[in-house]
Coordinates of C-alpha atoms in Angstrom, one line a residue:
M10 CA 0.0 0.0 0.0
K11 CA 2.8 2.5 0.9
R12 CA 4.6 1.9 -2.5
A13 CA 1.4 2.3 -4.4
G14 CA 0.6 5.6 -2.6
G15 CA 4.2 6.9 -3.4
V16 CA 3.8 6.0 -7.0
F17 CA 0.4 7.7 -7.1
L18 CA 2.0 10.9 -5.6
L19 CA 4.8 10.8 -8.1
L20 CA 2.3 10.5 -11.0
L21 CA 0.4 13.5 -9.6
L22 CA 3.7 15.5 -9.4
A23 CA 4.5 14.4 -13.0
V24 CA 1.1 15.8 -14.2
L25 CA 1.6 19.0 -12.2
T26 CA 5.1 19.3 -13.7
V27 CA 3.7 19.1 -17.2
Q28 CA 0.9 21.5 -16.4
K29 CA 3.2 24.2 -14.7
T30 CA 5.8 23.8 -17.5
Q31 CA 3.2 24.4 -20.2
E32 CA 1.8 27.4 -18.3
G33 CA 5.4 28.9 -17.9
L34 CA 5.2 28.3 -14.1
A35 CA 7.8 25.5 -13.6
P36 CA 9.6 27.5 -10.9
E37 CA 6.5 27.0 -8.8
L38 CA 7.6 23.4 -8.4
L39 CA 9.9 24.6 -5.7
W40 CA 6.9 25.4 -3.4
M41 CA 7.4 23.6 -0.2
C42 CA 4.3 21.5 -0.7
H43 CA 5.5 20.1 -3.9
V44 CA 9.1 19.4 -2.6
T45 CA 7.7 17.7 0.5
S46 CA 5.1 15.8 -1.6
A47 CA 8.1 14.4 -3.5
M48 CA 9.9 13.6 -0.3
L49 CA 6.8 11.8 1.1
A50 CA 6.4 9.8 -2.2
L51 CA 10.1 8.7 -2.1
G52 CA 9.8 7.8 1.5
L53 CA 6.7 5.7 0.8
I54 CA 8.3 4.0 -2.1
A55 CA 11.5 3.3 -0.2
D56 CA 9.8 2.7 3.2
F57 CA 12.2 5.3 4.6
A58 CA 10.6 6.7 7.9
P59 CA 12.5 10.0 8.1
L60 CA 11.1 11.1 4.7
I61 CA 7.7 9.8 5.4
V62 CA 7.2 11.6 8.8
T63 CA 8.8 14.9 7.6
G64 CA 6.8 15.0 4.4
F65 CA 3.6 14.0 6.3
L66 CA 4.0 16.7 9.1
C67 CA 4.7 19.3 6.4
Q68 CA 1.7 18.3 4.3
A69 CA -0.7 18.1 7.3
A70 CA 0.4 21.2 9.2
I71 CA 1.6 23.6 6.5
A72 CA 0.8 22.6 2.9
L73 CA -2.8 21.7 3.3
P74 CA -3.8 24.9 5.3
A75 CA -1.8 27.1 2.9
Y76 CA -3.4 25.4 -0.1
V77 CA -6.9 26.0 1.3
L78 CA -6.1 29.7 1.9
H79 CA -4.6 30.0 -1.6
V80 CA -7.7 28.4 -3.2
A81 CA -10.0 30.6 -1.0
A82 CA -8.2 33.8 -2.0
S83 CA -7.6 33.0 -5.7
G84 CA -10.6 30.9 -6.6
H85 CA -8.5 28.5 -8.9
T86 CA -6.6 25.3 -8.7
S87 CA -6.1 22.3 -10.9
V88 CA -7.4 18.7 -10.4
A89 CA -3.8 17.5 -10.0
S90 CA -3.0 20.1 -7.4
F91 CA -6.3 19.4 -5.6
L92 CA -5.6 15.6 -5.5
L93 CA -2.0 16.1 -4.5
H94 CA -2.8 18.5 -1.6
L95 CA -5.6 16.1 -0.3
S96 CA -3.9 12.7 -0.9
A97 CA -0.4 13.6 0.5
P98 CA -1.5 14.1 4.1
A99 CA -4.0 11.3 3.9
L100 CA -1.3 8.8 2.6
G101 CA 1.2 10.1 5.1
A102 CA -1.3 9.6 8.0
M103 CA -2.0 6.1 6.8
A104 CA 1.7 5.3 6.5
W105 CA 2.5 6.8 10.0
R106 CA -0.5 5.5 11.9
G107 CA 0.3 4.0 15.3
K108 CA 3.7 5.8 15.5
R109 CA 4.7 8.9 17.4
M110 CA 6.3 11.9 15.7
P111 CA 9.8 12.6 17.0
A112 CA 10.5 16.1 18.5
A113 CA 13.1 16.9 15.8
I114 CA 10.6 16.8 12.9
P115 CA 9.2 20.3 13.1
W116 CA 12.7 21.7 13.2
A117 CA 13.7 19.6 10.2
V118 CA 10.6 21.1 8.3
L119 CA 11.7 24.6 9.3
A120 CA 15.2 23.9 8.0
I121 CA 13.8 22.6 4.7
Y122 CA 11.8 25.7 4.4
Q123 CA 14.8 27.9 4.9
L124 CA 16.6 26.0 2.3
L125 CA 13.7 26.4 -0.1
I126 CA 13.5 30.1 0.6
A127 CA 17.2 30.5 -0.5
L128 CA 16.6 28.4 -3.6
S129 CA 13.5 30.3 -4.4
Q130 CA 15.4 33.6 -4.1
A131 CA 18.2 32.2 -6.3
F132 CA 16.2 30.4 -9.0
T133 CA 12.6 31.8 -9.2
P134 CA 11.3 35.1 -10.5
E135 CA 10.3 37.6 -7.8
S136 CA 6.8 37.9 -9.4
L137 CA 6.0 34.3 -8.4
N138 CA 7.0 34.8 -4.8
V139 CA 7.6 31.1 -4.4
N140 CA 7.7 30.1 -0.7
L141 CA 7.1 33.8 0.2
A142 CA 10.8 34.4 -0.5
F143 CA 10.3 38.0 -1.7
R144 CA 7.4 39.4 0.2
P145 CA 4.4 38.4 2.3
W146 CA 1.5 36.5 0.9
D147 CA -0.2 38.7 -1.7
P148 CA -3.5 39.2 0.1
L149 CA -1.5 40.6 3.0
V150 CA 1.1 42.6 1.3
A151 CA -0.7 45.9 1.7
F152 CA -1.0 45.4 5.4
I153 CA 2.4 44.1 6.4
A154 CA 5.8 45.8 6.0
W155 CA 8.4 43.3 4.6
G156 CA 11.6 42.6 6.5
W157 CA 13.3 40.4 9.0
P158 CA 10.6 40.8 11.7
V159 CA 8.0 39.4 9.4
R160 CA 10.3 36.5 8.4
V161 CA 10.8 35.7 12.1
L162 CA 7.0 36.0 12.7
N163 CA 6.3 33.7 9.7
L164 CA 8.8 31.1 11.1
A165 CA 7.3 31.3 14.6
L166 CA 3.8 30.8 13.2
M167 CA 5.0 27.8 11.2
L168 CA 6.8 26.3 14.2
A169 CA 3.6 26.7 16.2
Q170 CA 1.5 25.0 13.5
L171 CA 4.1 22.2 13.3
Q172 CA 4.3 21.7 17.0
A173 CA 0.5 21.8 17.4
A174 CA 0.1 19.2 14.7
R175 CA 2.8 17.0 16.2
W176 CA 1.3 17.3 19.7
L177 CA -2.2 16.5 18.4
W178 CA -0.9 13.5 16.5
N179 CA 1.1 12.1 19.4
R180 CA -1.6 12.8 21.9
Y181 CA -4.6 11.5 20.1
L182 CA -4.2 10.4 16.6
A183 CA -1.2 8.0 16.9
K184 CA -3.0 6.2 19.8
T185 CA -6.3 5.9 18.1
A186 CA -4.9 4.8 14.7
S187 CA -3.2 1.7 16.0

């Protein structure tokens, strides 16, 4: 089941890659949700726990909520993106059921995000604002002055989301899923 889920995620990522390339948006593949979907897929295929739990926590705590906000604000998505954002956390939860999340995982996700910000600044156009590397989220840009305090606030909020999701999983969901 794990391998099939990983292959399914890779197929969705392949479809999304074709779509984004055709639309001239290939740099958007560096979004954290896509990168951690690939991590999760590879983890499922290889049955490699660190990739599974890291990808799963990122998908459940960060990617899915951000995707919902994006769709609510923009009003558009694709079928492949919809399926990817819903199936990645579900497949991660099924693969990780009955297991506790280690305390280091939220910190690993934040480190991955910092790396992706650097890669986004180096390799993506500022107009796409991949991983919010250049400015706050577009609907908030008029209300928030950009700079290091906002970056720190963004990281603190992400860490709070990650820790809350980890706590919830370890406290309730890991026990009931076994």
